[in-house]
PDB file of C-alpha atoms in Angstrom:
ATOM      1  CA  GLY A  18     -26.136   7.872  30.501  1.00  0.00           C
ATOM      2  CA  TYR A  19     -25.896   7.185  26.808  1.00  0.00           C
ATOM      3  CA  PHE A  20     -28.242   6.515  23.779  1.00  0.00           C
ATOM      4  CA  ASP A  21     -28.294   2.958  22.419  1.00  0.00           C
ATOM      5  CA  PHE A  22     -28.700   2.514  18.777  1.00  0.00           C
ATOM      6  CA  ASP A  23     -29.646  -0.945  17.308  1.00  0.00           C
ATOM      7  CA  GLY A  24     -28.158  -0.468  13.848  1.00  0.00           C
ATOM      8  CA  VAL A  25     -31.480  -1.062  12.149  1.00  0.00           C
ATOM      9  CA  ASP A  26     -33.955   1.936  12.759  1.00  0.00           C
ATOM     10  CA  ASP A  27     -32.787   3.829  15.984  1.00  0.00           C
ATOM     11  CA  TYR A  28     -31.458   7.662  15.318  1.00  0.00           C
ATOM     12  CA  ILE A  29     -31.798  10.945  16.966  1.00  0.00           C
ATOM     13  CA  GLN A  30     -33.100  13.967  14.654  1.00  0.00           C
ATOM     14  CA  THR A  31     -32.423  17.296  16.249  1.00  0.00           C
ATOM     15  CA  ASN A  32     -33.920  20.663  15.354  1.00  0.00           C
ATOM     16  CA  TYR A  33     -30.335  22.266  15.018  1.00  0.00           C
ATOM     17  CA  SER A  34     -29.147  22.893  11.479  1.00  0.00           C
ATOM     18  CA  GLY A  35     -25.567  22.997  12.370  1.00  0.00           C
ATOM     19  CA  ILE A  36     -22.796  25.429  11.189  1.00  0.00           C
ATOM     20  CA  GLY A  37     -22.935  26.117   7.600  1.00  0.00           C
ATOM     21  CA  GLY A  38     -20.668  27.080   4.723  1.00  0.00           C
ATOM     22  CA  SER A  39     -16.993  26.982   5.382  1.00  0.00           C
ATOM     23  CA  ASN A  40     -17.264  28.270   8.928  1.00  0.00           C
ATOM     24  CA  PRO A  41     -14.931  26.776  11.549  1.00  0.00           C
ATOM     25  CA  ARG A  42     -16.361  24.040  13.612  1.00  0.00           C
ATOM     26  CA  THR A  43     -15.437  21.192  15.917  1.00  0.00           C
ATOM     27  CA  ILE A  44     -17.601  18.250  16.605  1.00  0.00           C
ATOM     28  CA  ILE A  45     -16.873  15.765  19.425  1.00  0.00           C
ATOM     29  CA  CYS A  46     -18.669  12.565  19.910  1.00  0.00           C
ATOM     30  CA  TRP A  47     -18.028   9.761  22.442  1.00  0.00           C
ATOM     31  CA  ILE A  48     -19.123   6.534  20.764  1.00  0.00           C
ATOM     32  CA  THR A  49     -18.974   2.697  20.825  1.00  0.00           C
ATOM     33  CA  ALA A  50     -19.457   0.968  17.431  1.00  0.00           C
ATOM     34  CA  ALA A  51     -20.140  -2.767  17.335  1.00  0.00           C
ATOM     35  CA  THR A  52     -19.054  -3.360  13.643  1.00  0.00           C
ATOM     36  CA  ASN A  53     -16.685  -1.716  11.295  1.00  0.00           C
ATOM     37  CA  VAL A  54     -19.247  -1.292   8.407  1.00  0.00           C
ATOM     38  CA  ASN A  55     -19.968   2.429   7.697  1.00  0.00           C
ATOM     39  CA  GLN A  56     -21.246   3.252  11.249  1.00  0.00           C
ATOM     40  CA  ARG A  57     -22.686   6.845  10.788  1.00  0.00           C
ATOM     41  CA  ILE A  58     -22.196   9.095  13.843  1.00  0.00           C
ATOM     42  CA  PHE A  59     -23.278  12.705  12.771  1.00  0.00           C
ATOM     43  CA  SER A  60     -24.761  14.051   9.724  1.00  0.00           C
ATOM     44  CA  TYR A  61     -26.422  17.208   8.262  1.00  0.00           C
ATOM     45  CA  GLY A  62     -26.473  19.321   5.056  1.00  0.00           C
ATOM     46  CA  VAL A  63     -27.505  17.885   1.668  1.00  0.00           C
ATOM     47  CA  ASP A  64     -25.910  15.124  -0.527  1.00  0.00           C
ATOM     48  CA  SER A  65     -24.474  17.412  -3.148  1.00  0.00           C
ATOM     49  CA  THR A  66     -20.730  18.504  -3.681  1.00  0.00           C
ATOM     50  CA  GLN A  67     -19.341  20.382  -0.834  1.00  0.00           C
ATOM     51  CA  GLN A  68     -22.700  20.626   0.954  1.00  0.00           C
ATOM     52  CA  LYS A  69     -22.729  17.613   3.349  1.00  0.00           C
ATOM     53  CA  TRP A  70     -21.261  16.981   6.693  1.00  0.00           C
ATOM     54  CA  ASP A  71     -21.082  13.199   7.640  1.00  0.00           C
ATOM     55  CA  ILE A  72     -18.843  11.722  10.329  1.00  0.00           C
ATOM     56  CA  ARG A  73     -18.484   8.042  10.390  1.00  0.00           C
ATOM     57  CA  THR A  74     -16.265   5.161  10.858  1.00  0.00           C
ATOM     58  CA  ASP A  75     -14.779   3.857   7.678  1.00  0.00           C
ATOM     59  CA  THR A  76     -15.320   0.341   6.309  1.00  0.00           C
ATOM     60  CA  SER A  77     -11.798  -0.814   5.650  1.00  0.00           C
ATOM     61  CA  TYR A  78     -10.020  -0.568   8.976  1.00  0.00           C
ATOM     62  CA  LYS A  79     -12.662   1.177  11.282  1.00  0.00           C
ATOM     63  CA  THR A  80     -11.149   4.507  11.213  1.00  0.00           C
ATOM     64  CA  LEU A  81     -12.675   7.910  11.519  1.00  0.00           C
ATOM     65  CA  ARG A  82     -13.860   9.629   8.438  1.00  0.00           C
ATOM     66  CA  ILE A  83     -15.479  13.065   7.507  1.00  0.00           C
ATOM     67  CA  GLU A  84     -17.289  13.493   4.127  1.00  0.00           C
ATOM     68  CA  VAL A  85     -18.416  16.537   2.465  1.00  0.00           C
ATOM     69  CA  ALA A  86     -19.919  14.767  -0.775  1.00  0.00           C
ATOM     70  CA  GLY A  87     -18.688  15.126  -4.396  1.00  0.00           C
ATOM     71  CA  GLY A  88     -16.036  12.275  -3.647  1.00  0.00           C
ATOM     72  CA  SER A  89     -14.166  14.614  -1.057  1.00  0.00           C
ATOM     73  CA  TYR A  90     -13.334  12.988   2.393  1.00  0.00           C
ATOM     74  CA  PHE A  91     -10.691  12.791   4.906  1.00  0.00           C
ATOM     75  CA  SER A  92      -9.938   9.657   6.769  1.00  0.00           C
ATOM     76  CA  THR A  93      -7.503   8.546   9.673  1.00  0.00           C
ATOM     77  CA  ASN A  94      -5.159   5.453   8.728  1.00  0.00           C
ATOM     78  CA  SER A  95      -5.403   2.048  10.408  1.00  0.00           C
ATOM     79  CA  ALA A  96      -2.972   3.170  13.078  1.00  0.00           C
ATOM     80  CA  PHE A  97      -6.007   5.020  14.640  1.00  0.00           C
ATOM     81  CA  ARG A  98      -8.654   2.383  14.832  1.00  0.00           C
ATOM     82  CA  ILE A  99     -11.941   2.850  16.748  1.00  0.00           C
ATOM     83  CA  ASP A 100     -11.969  -0.629  18.575  1.00  0.00           C
ATOM     84  CA  SER A 101     -15.469  -2.438  18.735  1.00  0.00           C
ATOM     85  CA  GLY A 102     -17.093  -2.053  21.903  1.00  0.00           C
ATOM     86  CA  ASN A 103     -14.813   0.359  23.550  1.00  0.00           C
ATOM     87  CA  TRP A 104     -15.808   4.019  24.142  1.00  0.00           C
ATOM     88  CA  THR A 105     -13.851   6.458  21.970  1.00  0.00           C
ATOM     89  CA  MET A 106     -13.871  10.235  21.770  1.00  0.00           C
ATOM     90  CA  CYS A 107     -13.864  11.047  18.091  1.00  0.00           C
ATOM     91  CA  THR A 108     -13.220  14.723  17.161  1.00  0.00           C
ATOM     92  CA  VAL A 109     -13.124  16.700  13.977  1.00  0.00           C
ATOM     93  CA  SER A 110     -11.740  20.153  14.110  1.00  0.00           C
ATOM     94  CA  TYR A 111     -12.305  22.016  11.075  1.00  0.00           C
ATOM     95  CA  PRO A 112     -10.529  25.602  10.761  1.00  0.00           C
ATOM     96  CA  GLY A 113     -12.103  26.625   7.524  1.00  0.00           C
ATOM     97  CA  GLY A 114     -10.902  26.052   3.831  1.00  0.00           C
ATOM     98  CA  ASN A 115     -10.782  22.620   2.255  1.00  0.00           C
ATOM     99  CA  ILE A 116     -11.634  19.400   4.010  1.00  0.00           C
ATOM    100  CA  HIS A 117      -7.932  18.434   4.413  1.00  0.00           C
ATOM    101  CA  SER A 118      -7.401  21.364   6.698  1.00  0.00           C
ATOM    102  CA  SER A 119      -9.205  19.426   9.230  1.00  0.00           C
ATOM    103  CA  ASP A 120      -7.649  17.932  12.442  1.00  0.00           C
ATOM    104  CA  LEU A 121      -9.166  14.472  13.348  1.00  0.00           C
ATOM    105  CA  TYR A 122      -8.532  12.852  16.612  1.00  0.00           C
ATOM    106  CA  VAL A 123      -9.187   9.511  18.219  1.00  0.00           C
ATOM    107  CA  ASN A 124      -9.534  10.074  21.914  1.00  0.00           C
ATOM    108  CA  ASP A 125      -6.911  12.724  22.347  1.00  0.00           C
ATOM    109  CA  VAL A 126      -4.490  11.560  19.777  1.00  0.00           C
ATOM    110  CA  LEU A 127      -4.154  13.757  16.573  1.00  0.00           C
ATOM    111  CA  CYS A 128      -4.306  11.499  13.636  1.00  0.00           C
ATOM    112  CA  THR A 129      -1.479  11.695  11.016  1.00  0.00           C
ATOM    113  CA  ASN A 130      -0.875  10.148   7.598  1.00  0.00           C
ATOM    114  CA  MET A 131      -4.320  10.930   6.665  1.00  0.00           C
ATOM    115  CA  THR A 132      -5.965   9.651   3.307  1.00  0.00           C
ATOM    116  CA  GLY A 133      -8.784  11.098   1.092  1.00  0.00           C
ATOM    117  CA  THR A 134      -9.645  13.224  -1.827  1.00  0.00           C
ATOM    118  CA  ASN A 135      -9.387  16.913  -0.934  1.00  0.00           C
ATOM    119  CA  GLY A 136     -12.255  19.360  -1.770  1.00  0.00           C
ATOM    120  CA  ALA A 137     -13.917  22.592  -0.655  1.00  0.00           C
ATOM    121  CA  VAL A 138     -16.527  22.717   2.224  1.00  0.00           C
ATOM    122  CA  ASN A 139     -19.628  24.630   1.872  1.00  0.00           C
ATOM    123  CA  THR A 140     -22.068  22.904   4.203  1.00  0.00           C
ATOM    124  CA  SER A 141     -25.664  23.406   3.456  1.00  0.00           C
ATOM    125  CA  LEU A 142     -28.109  24.052   6.437  1.00  0.00           C
ATOM    126  CA  ASN A 143     -31.104  22.515   4.609  1.00  0.00           C
ATOM    127  CA  ASN A 144     -31.193  19.423   6.901  1.00  0.00           C
ATOM    128  CA  ASP A 145     -30.986  19.406  10.633  1.00  0.00           C
ATOM    129  CA  ILE A 146     -28.217  17.362  12.553  1.00  0.00           C
ATOM    130  CA  THR A 147     -28.898  13.611  12.769  1.00  0.00           C
ATOM    131  CA  LEU A 148     -27.121  11.268  15.208  1.00  0.00           C
ATOM    132  CA  ALA A 149     -26.512   7.785  14.618  1.00  0.00           C
ATOM    133  CA  TYR A 150     -27.833   7.662  10.908  1.00  0.00           C
ATOM    134  CA  SER A 151     -26.867   9.419   7.697  1.00  0.00           C
ATOM    135  CA  ILE A 152     -29.702  11.324   6.024  1.00  0.00           C
ATOM    136  CA  HIS A 153     -27.830  10.730   2.959  1.00  0.00           C
ATOM    137  CA  HIS A 154     -27.064   7.180   2.987  1.00  0.00           C
ATOM    138  CA  GLY A 155     -28.916   5.434   5.732  1.00  0.00           C
ATOM    139  CA  GLN A 156     -26.215   3.191   7.375  1.00  0.00           C
ATOM    140  CA  PRO A 157     -27.375   3.482  10.868  1.00  0.00           C
ATOM    141  CA  LEU A 158     -25.026   3.137  13.958  1.00  0.00           C
ATOM    142  CA  ASN A 159     -25.009  -0.065  15.922  1.00  0.00           C
ATOM    143  CA  GLY A 160     -23.510   1.146  19.066  1.00  0.00           C
ATOM    144  CA  ASN A 161     -23.788   3.948  21.543  1.00  0.00           C
ATOM    145  CA  ILE A 162     -23.486   7.715  21.605  1.00  0.00           C
ATOM    146  CA  ALA A 163     -22.792   9.444  25.068  1.00  0.00           C
ATOM    147  CA  VAL A 164     -21.780  12.923  24.677  1.00  0.00           C
ATOM    148  CA  VAL A 165     -21.924  15.348  21.539  1.00  0.00           C
ATOM    149  CA  GLN A 166     -20.215  18.737  21.579  1.00  0.00           C
ATOM    150  CA  ILE A 167     -20.520  21.236  18.860  1.00  0.00           C
ATOM    151  CA  TYR A 168     -18.246  24.406  18.861  1.00  0.00           C
ATOM    152  CA  ASN A 169     -18.343  27.216  16.286  1.00  0.00           C
ATOM    153  CA  ARG A 170     -14.599  27.222  15.967  1.00  0.00           C
ATOM    154  CA  ALA A 171     -11.747  24.885  15.611  1.00  0.00           C
ATOM    155  CA  LEU A 172     -10.399  23.619  18.866  1.00  0.00           C
ATOM    156  CA  SER A 173      -6.836  23.277  19.518  1.00  0.00           C
ATOM    157  CA  ALA A 174      -5.007  20.245  20.306  1.00  0.00           C
ATOM    158  CA  GLU A 175      -4.701  21.292  23.854  1.00  0.00           C
ATOM    159  CA  GLU A 176      -8.538  21.850  24.071  1.00  0.00           C
ATOM    160  CA  VAL A 177      -9.210  18.520  22.611  1.00  0.00           C
ATOM    161  CA  SER A 178      -6.998  16.949  25.355  1.00  0.00           C
ATOM    162  CA  ILE A 179      -8.664  19.027  28.149  1.00  0.00           C
ATOM    163  CA  ASN A 180     -12.145  17.759  26.699  1.00  0.00           C
ATOM    164  CA  TYR A 181     -10.852  14.118  26.632  1.00  0.00           C
ATOM    165  CA  ASN A 182      -9.160  14.106  30.208  1.00  0.00           C
ATOM    166  CA  ALA A 183     -12.401  15.916  31.554  1.00  0.00           C
ATOM    167  CA  LEU A 184     -14.435  12.786  30.563  1.00  0.00           C
ATOM    168  CA  LYS A 185     -12.579   9.661  30.018  1.00  0.00           C
ATOM    169  CA  ASP A 186     -12.929   8.327  33.569  1.00  0.00           C
ATOM    170  CA  ARG A 187     -16.636   8.144  32.819  1.00  0.00           C
ATOM    171  CA  PHE A 188     -16.010   5.645  29.888  1.00  0.00           C
ATOM    172  CA  GLU A 189     -13.195   3.579  31.385  1.00  0.00           C
TER     173      GLU A 189
END
């Protein structure tokens, strides 16, 4: 099964505050998104420099993007698009340090030639995780979320691939 979001007022509010500070983490979400306009996938923290953790599609090319506030973000380039209506595994693997130390994957492909403004990460635990909506900006998801996995460490490329291959047949 999966959760269907209408892009207007549907979202899931959890009672889990996430992984804070600059501690390593990996977030995996299987999604579909109907449009390319700032589709929010996963959000927590506070909208203050270095203290938020927002995963979304980027407006210009429907790419994967992670934001930490204060103008710092990391985004895949147009070669790694999230196609409308197709199930896609989106992964952000963060080993600690600044936001550009993250690895972003679309399905099990490590994205290269990234764009963005680098900055430190110090995620606040003041707001619990919200799915399909940004607690900071609104912009609800018009699409679906089927699987969300949260790890308290950075997964390797091999581990991301194992996750992808274990679930991809459910979504083809």
